[in-house]
CSV table of N, CA and C in Angstrom, one decimal:
chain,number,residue,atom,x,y,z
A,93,UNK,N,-3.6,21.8,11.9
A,93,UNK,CA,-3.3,21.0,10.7
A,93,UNK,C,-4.2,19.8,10.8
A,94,UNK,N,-4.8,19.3,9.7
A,94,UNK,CA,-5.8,18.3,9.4
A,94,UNK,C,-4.9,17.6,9.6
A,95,UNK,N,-5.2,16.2,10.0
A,95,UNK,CA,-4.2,15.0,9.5
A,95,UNK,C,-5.0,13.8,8.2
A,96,UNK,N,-4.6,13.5,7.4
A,96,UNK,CA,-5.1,12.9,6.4
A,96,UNK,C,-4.7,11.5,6.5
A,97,UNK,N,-5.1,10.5,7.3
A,97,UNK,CA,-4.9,8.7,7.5
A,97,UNK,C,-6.5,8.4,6.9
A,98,UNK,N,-6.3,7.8,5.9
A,98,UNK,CA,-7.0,7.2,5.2
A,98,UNK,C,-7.7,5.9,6.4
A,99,UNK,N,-9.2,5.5,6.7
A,99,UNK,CA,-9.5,5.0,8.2
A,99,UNK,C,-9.8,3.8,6.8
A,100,UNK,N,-9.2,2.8,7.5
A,100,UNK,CA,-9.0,1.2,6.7
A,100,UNK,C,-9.0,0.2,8.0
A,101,UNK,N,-9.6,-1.1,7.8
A,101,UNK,CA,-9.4,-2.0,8.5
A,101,UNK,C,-8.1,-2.5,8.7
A,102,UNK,N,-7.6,-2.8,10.2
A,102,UNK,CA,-6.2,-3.2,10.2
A,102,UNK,C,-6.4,-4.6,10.7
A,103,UNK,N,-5.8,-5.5,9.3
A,103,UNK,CA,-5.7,-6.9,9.5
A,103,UNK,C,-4.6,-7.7,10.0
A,104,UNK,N,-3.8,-7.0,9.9
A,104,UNK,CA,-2.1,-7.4,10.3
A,104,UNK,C,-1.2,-7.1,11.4
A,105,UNK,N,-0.4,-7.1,12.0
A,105,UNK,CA,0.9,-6.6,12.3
A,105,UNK,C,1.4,-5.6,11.6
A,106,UNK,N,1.3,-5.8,10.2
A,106,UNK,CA,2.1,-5.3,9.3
A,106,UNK,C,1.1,-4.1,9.1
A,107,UNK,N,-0.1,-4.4,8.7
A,107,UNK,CA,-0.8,-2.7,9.0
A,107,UNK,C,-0.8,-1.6,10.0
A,108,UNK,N,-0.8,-2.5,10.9
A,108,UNK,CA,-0.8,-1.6,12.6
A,108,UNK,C,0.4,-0.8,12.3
A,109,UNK,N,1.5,-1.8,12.1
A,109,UNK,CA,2.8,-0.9,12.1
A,109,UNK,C,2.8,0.3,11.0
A,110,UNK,N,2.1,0.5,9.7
A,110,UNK,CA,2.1,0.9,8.8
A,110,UNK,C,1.2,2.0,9.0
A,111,UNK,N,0.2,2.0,10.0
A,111,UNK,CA,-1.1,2.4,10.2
A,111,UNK,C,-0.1,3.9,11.1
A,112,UNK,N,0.3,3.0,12.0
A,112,UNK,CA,1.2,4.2,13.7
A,112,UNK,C,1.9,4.4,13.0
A,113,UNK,N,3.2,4.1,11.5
A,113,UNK,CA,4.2,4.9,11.3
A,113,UNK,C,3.4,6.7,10.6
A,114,UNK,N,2.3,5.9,9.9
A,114,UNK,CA,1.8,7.0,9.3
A,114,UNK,C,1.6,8.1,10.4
A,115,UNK,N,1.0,7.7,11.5
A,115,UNK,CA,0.6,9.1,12.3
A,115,UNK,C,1.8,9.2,13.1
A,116,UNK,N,2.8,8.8,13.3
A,116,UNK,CA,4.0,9.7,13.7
A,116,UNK,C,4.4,10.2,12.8
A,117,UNK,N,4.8,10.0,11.4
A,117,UNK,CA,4.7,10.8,10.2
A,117,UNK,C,4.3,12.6,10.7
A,118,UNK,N,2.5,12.0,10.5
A,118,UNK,CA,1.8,13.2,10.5
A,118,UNK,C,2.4,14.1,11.8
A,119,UNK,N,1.9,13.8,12.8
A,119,UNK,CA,2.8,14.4,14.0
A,119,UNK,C,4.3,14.5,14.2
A,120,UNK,N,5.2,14.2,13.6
A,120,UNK,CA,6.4,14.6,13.2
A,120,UNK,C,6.1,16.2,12.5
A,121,UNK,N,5.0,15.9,11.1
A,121,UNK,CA,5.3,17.4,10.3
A,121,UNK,C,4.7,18.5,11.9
A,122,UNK,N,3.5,18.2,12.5
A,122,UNK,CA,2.9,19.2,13.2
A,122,UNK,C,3.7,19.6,14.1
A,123,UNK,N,4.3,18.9,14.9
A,123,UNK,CA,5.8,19.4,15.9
A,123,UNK,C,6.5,20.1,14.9
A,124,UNK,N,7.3,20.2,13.8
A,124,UNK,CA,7.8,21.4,13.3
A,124,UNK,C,6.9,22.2,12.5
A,125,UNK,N,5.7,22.6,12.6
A,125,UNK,CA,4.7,23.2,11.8
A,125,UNK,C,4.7,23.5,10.6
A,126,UNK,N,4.9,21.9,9.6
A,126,UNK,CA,4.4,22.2,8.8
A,126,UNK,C,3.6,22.2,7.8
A,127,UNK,N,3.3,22.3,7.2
A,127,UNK,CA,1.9,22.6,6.5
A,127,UNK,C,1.9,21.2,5.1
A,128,UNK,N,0.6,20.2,5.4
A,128,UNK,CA,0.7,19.5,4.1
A,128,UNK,C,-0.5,20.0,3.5
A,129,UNK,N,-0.8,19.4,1.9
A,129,UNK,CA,-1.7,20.5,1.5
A,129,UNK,C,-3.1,19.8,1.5
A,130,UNK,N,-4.2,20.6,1.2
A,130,UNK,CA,-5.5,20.0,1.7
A,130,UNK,C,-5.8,19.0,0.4
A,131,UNK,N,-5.6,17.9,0.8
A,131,UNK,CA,-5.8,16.7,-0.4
A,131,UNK,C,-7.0,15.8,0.5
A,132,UNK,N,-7.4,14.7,-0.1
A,132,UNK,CA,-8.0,13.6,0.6
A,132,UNK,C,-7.2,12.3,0.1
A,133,UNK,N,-6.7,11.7,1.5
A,133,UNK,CA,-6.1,10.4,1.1
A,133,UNK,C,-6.5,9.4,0.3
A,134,UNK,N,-8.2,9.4,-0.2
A,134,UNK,CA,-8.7,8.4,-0.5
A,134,UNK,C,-9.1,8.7,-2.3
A,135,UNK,N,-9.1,9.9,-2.2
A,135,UNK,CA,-9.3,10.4,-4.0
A,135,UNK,C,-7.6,9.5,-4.3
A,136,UNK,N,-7.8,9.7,-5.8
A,136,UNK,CA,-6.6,9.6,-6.5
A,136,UNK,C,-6.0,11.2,-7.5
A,137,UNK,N,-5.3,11.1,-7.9
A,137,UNK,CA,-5.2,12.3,-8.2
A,137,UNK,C,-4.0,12.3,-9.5
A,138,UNK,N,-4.3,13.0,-10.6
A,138,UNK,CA,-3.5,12.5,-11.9
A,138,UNK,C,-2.6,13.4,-11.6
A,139,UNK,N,-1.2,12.8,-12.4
A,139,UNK,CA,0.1,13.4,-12.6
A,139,UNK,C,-0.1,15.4,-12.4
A,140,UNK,N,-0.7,15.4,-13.3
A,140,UNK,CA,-1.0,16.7,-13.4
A,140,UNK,C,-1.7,17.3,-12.1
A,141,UNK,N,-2.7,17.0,-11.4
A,141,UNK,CA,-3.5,17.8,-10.6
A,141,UNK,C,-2.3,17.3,-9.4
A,142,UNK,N,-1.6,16.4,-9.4
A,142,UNK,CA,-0.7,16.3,-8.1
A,142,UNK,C,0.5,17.3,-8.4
A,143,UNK,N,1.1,17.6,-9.4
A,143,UNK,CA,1.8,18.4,-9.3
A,143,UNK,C,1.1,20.0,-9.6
A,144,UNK,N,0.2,20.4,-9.5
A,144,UNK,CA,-0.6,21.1,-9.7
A,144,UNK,C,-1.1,21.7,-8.4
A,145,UNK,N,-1.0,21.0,-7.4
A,145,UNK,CA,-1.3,21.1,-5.9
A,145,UNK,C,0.5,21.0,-5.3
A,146,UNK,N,1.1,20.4,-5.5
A,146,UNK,CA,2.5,20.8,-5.7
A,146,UNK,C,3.0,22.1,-6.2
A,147,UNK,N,2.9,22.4,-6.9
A,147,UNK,CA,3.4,23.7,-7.5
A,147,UNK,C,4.1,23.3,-8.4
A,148,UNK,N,4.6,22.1,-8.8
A,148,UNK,CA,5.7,21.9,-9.7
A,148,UNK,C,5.5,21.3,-10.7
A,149,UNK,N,6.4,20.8,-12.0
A,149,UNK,CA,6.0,20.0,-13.0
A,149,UNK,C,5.6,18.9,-12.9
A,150,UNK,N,5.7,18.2,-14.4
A,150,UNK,CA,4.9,16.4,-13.9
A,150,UNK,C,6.2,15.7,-13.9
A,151,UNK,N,6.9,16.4,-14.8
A,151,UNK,CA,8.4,15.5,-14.9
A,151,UNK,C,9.5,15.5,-13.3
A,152,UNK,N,8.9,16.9,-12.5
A,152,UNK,CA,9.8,16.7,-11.7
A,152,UNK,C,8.9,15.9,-10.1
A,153,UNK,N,7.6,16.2,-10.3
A,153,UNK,CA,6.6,14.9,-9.5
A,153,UNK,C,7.1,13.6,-10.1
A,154,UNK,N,7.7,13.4,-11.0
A,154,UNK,CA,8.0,11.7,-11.5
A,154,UNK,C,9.3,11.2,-10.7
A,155,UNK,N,10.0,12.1,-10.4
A,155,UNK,CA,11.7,12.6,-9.9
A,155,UNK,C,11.0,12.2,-8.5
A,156,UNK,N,10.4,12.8,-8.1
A,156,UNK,CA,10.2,12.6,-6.6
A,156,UNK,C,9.3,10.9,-6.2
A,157,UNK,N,8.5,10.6,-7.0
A,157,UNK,CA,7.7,9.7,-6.9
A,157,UNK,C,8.7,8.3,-7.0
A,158,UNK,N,9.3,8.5,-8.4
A,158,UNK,CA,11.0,7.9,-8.3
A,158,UNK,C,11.5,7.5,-6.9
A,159,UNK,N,11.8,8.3,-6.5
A,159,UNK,CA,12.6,8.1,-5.3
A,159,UNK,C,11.8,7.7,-3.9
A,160,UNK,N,10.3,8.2,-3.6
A,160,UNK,CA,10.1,7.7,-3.0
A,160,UNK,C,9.7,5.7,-3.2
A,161,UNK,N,9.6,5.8,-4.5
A,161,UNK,CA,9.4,4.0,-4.6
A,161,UNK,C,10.7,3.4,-4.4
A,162,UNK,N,11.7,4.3,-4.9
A,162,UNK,CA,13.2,3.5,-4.2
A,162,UNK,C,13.6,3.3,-2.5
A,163,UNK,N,12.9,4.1,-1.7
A,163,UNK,CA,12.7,4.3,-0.7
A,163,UNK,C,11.2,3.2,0.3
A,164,UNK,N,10.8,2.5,-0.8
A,164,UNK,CA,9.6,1.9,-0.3
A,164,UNK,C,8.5,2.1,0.1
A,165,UNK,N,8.3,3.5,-0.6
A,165,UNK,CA,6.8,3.7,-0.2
A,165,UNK,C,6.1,3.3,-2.1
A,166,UNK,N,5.8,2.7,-2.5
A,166,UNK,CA,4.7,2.1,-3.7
A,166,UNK,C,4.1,3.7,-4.1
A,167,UNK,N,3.6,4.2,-5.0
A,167,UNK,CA,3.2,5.6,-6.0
A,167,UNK,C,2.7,4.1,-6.9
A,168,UNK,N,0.8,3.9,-6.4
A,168,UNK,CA,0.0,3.5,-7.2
A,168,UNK,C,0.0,3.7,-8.6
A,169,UNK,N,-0.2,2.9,-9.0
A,169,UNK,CA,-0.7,2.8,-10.7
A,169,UNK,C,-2.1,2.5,-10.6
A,170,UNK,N,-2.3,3.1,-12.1
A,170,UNK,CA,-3.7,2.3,-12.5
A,170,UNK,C,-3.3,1.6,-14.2
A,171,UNK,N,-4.9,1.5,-14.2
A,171,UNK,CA,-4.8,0.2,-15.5
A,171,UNK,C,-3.9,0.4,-16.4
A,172,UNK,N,-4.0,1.2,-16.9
A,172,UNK,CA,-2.5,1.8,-18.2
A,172,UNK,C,-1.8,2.1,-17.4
A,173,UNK,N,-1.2,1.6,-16.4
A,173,UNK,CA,0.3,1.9,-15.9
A,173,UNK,C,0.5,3.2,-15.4
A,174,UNK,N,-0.3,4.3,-15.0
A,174,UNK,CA,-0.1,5.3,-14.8
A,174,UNK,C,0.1,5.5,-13.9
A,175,UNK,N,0.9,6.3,-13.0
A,175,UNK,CA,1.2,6.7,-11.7
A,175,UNK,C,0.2,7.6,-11.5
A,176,UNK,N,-0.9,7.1,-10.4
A,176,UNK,CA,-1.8,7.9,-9.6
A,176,UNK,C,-1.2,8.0,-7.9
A,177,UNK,N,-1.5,9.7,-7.8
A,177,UNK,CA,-1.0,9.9,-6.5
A,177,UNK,C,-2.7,10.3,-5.9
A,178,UNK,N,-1.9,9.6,-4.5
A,178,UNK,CA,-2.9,10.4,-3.2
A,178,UNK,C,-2.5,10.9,-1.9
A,179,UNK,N,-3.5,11.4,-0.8
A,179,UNK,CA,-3.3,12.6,0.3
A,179,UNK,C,-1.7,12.3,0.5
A,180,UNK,N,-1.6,10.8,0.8
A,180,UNK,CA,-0.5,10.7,1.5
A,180,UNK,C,1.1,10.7,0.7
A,181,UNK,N,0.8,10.4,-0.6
A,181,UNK,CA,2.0,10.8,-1.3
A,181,UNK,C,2.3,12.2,-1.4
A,182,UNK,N,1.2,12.6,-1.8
A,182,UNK,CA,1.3,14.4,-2.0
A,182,UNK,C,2.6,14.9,-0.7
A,183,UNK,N,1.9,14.5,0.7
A,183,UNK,CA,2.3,15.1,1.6
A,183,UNK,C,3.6,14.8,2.0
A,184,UNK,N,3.9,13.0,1.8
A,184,UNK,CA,5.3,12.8,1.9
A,184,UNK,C,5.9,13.5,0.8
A,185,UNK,N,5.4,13.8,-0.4
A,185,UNK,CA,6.8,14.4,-1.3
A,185,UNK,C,6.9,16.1,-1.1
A,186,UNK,N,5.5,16.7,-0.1
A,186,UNK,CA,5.7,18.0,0.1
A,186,UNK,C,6.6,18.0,1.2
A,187,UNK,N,6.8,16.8,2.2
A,187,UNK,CA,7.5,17.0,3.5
A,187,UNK,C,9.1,17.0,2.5
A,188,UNK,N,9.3,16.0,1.6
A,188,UNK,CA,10.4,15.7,0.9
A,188,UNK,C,11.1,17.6,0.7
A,189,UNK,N,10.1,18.1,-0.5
A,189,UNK,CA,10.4,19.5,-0.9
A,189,UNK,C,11.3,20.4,0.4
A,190,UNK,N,9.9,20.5,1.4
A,190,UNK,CA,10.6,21.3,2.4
A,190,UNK,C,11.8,20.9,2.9
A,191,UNK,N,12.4,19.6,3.3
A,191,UNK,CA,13.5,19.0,4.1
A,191,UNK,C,14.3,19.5,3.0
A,192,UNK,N,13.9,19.6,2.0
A,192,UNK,CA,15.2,19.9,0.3
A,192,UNK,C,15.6,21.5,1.0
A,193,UNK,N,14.2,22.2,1.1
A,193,UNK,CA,14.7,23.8,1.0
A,193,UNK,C,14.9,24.6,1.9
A,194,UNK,N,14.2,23.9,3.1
A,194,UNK,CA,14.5,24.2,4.3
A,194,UNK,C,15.9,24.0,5.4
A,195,UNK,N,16.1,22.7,5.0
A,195,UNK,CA,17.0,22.2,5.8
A,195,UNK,C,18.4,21.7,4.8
A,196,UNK,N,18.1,22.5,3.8
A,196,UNK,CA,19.1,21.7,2.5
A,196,UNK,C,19.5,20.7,2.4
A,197,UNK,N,18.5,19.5,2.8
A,197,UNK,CA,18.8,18.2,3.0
A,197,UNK,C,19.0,17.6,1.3
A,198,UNK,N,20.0,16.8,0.8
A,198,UNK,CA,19.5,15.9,-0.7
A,198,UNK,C,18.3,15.3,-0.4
A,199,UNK,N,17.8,15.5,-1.7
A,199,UNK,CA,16.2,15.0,-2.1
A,199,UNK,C,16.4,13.4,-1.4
A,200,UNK,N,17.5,12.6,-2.2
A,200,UNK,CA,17.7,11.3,-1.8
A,200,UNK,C,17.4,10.9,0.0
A,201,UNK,N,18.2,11.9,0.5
A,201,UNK,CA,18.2,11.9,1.8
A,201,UNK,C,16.7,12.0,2.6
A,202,UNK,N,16.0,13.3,2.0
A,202,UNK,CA,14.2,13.5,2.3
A,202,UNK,C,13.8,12.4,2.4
A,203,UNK,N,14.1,11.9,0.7
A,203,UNK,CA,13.3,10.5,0.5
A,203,UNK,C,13.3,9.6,1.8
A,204,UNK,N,14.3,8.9,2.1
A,204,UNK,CA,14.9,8.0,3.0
A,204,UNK,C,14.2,8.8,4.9
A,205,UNK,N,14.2,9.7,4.3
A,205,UNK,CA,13.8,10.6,5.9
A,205,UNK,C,12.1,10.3,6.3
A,206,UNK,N,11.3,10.7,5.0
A,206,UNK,CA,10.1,11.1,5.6
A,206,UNK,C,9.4,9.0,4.9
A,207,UNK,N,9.9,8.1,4.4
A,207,UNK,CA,9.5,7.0,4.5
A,207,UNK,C,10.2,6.1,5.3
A,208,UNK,N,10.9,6.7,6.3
A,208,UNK,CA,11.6,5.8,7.4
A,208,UNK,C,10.5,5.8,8.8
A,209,UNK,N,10.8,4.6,8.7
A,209,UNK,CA,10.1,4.0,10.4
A,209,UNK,C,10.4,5.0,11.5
A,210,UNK,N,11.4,5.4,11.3
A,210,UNK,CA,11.9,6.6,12.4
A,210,UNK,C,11.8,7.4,12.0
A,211,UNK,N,10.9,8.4,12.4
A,211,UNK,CA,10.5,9.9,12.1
A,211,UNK,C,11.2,10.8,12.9
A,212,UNK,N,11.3,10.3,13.9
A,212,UNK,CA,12.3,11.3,14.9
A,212,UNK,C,13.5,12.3,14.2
């Protein structure tokens, strides 16, 4: 499994920590093998081609993006306000799906799961 961390300067505390939750993230999904899909963190990617690499609608990528921003992970906009996703959303809302269908976990619950500091 690729892992997809976007390689950025870390100016902070607050990066570092943002930087390591991400690759315990990643290595969380690879310890239970599973599969995120082959995106690049640093493209952007419209409603459509993200749910399109998703397999799902745009209304129900809106549902999930939803919830991850209630959850504190930010689902970029651009200039018209438009929700642009990338690698790493893709992959937190595919970890989201699987924790939904795999583990019958509530979506709400996913959300809270795969953007928590504790990945364990």
């Amino acid at each position: 499994m690729k892992k997809y961390i976007c390689k950025r300067k870390v100016n902070s505390g607050n990066q570092l920590k943002e930087a390591t939750r991400k690759v315990a993230f990643y290595d969380w999904l690879k310890e239970r093998e599973w599969e995120i899909p082959e995106v690049n963190c640093r493209e952007e990617y419209t409603p459509k081609q993200a749910a399109d690499i998703l397999e799902s609608g745009t209304e129900t990528l809106k549902k999930y993006a939803l919830l991850l921003e209630h959850n504190g992970h930010p689902v970029h906009r651009n200039a018209r306000n438009h929700r642009v996703y990338n690698g790493i959303d893709i992959a937190l809302i595919k970890a989201m799906i699987k924790l939904n269908r795999e583990k019958s976990m509530p979506l709400e619950d996913a959300a809270s799961k795969v953007t928590s500091s504790d990945v364990d």
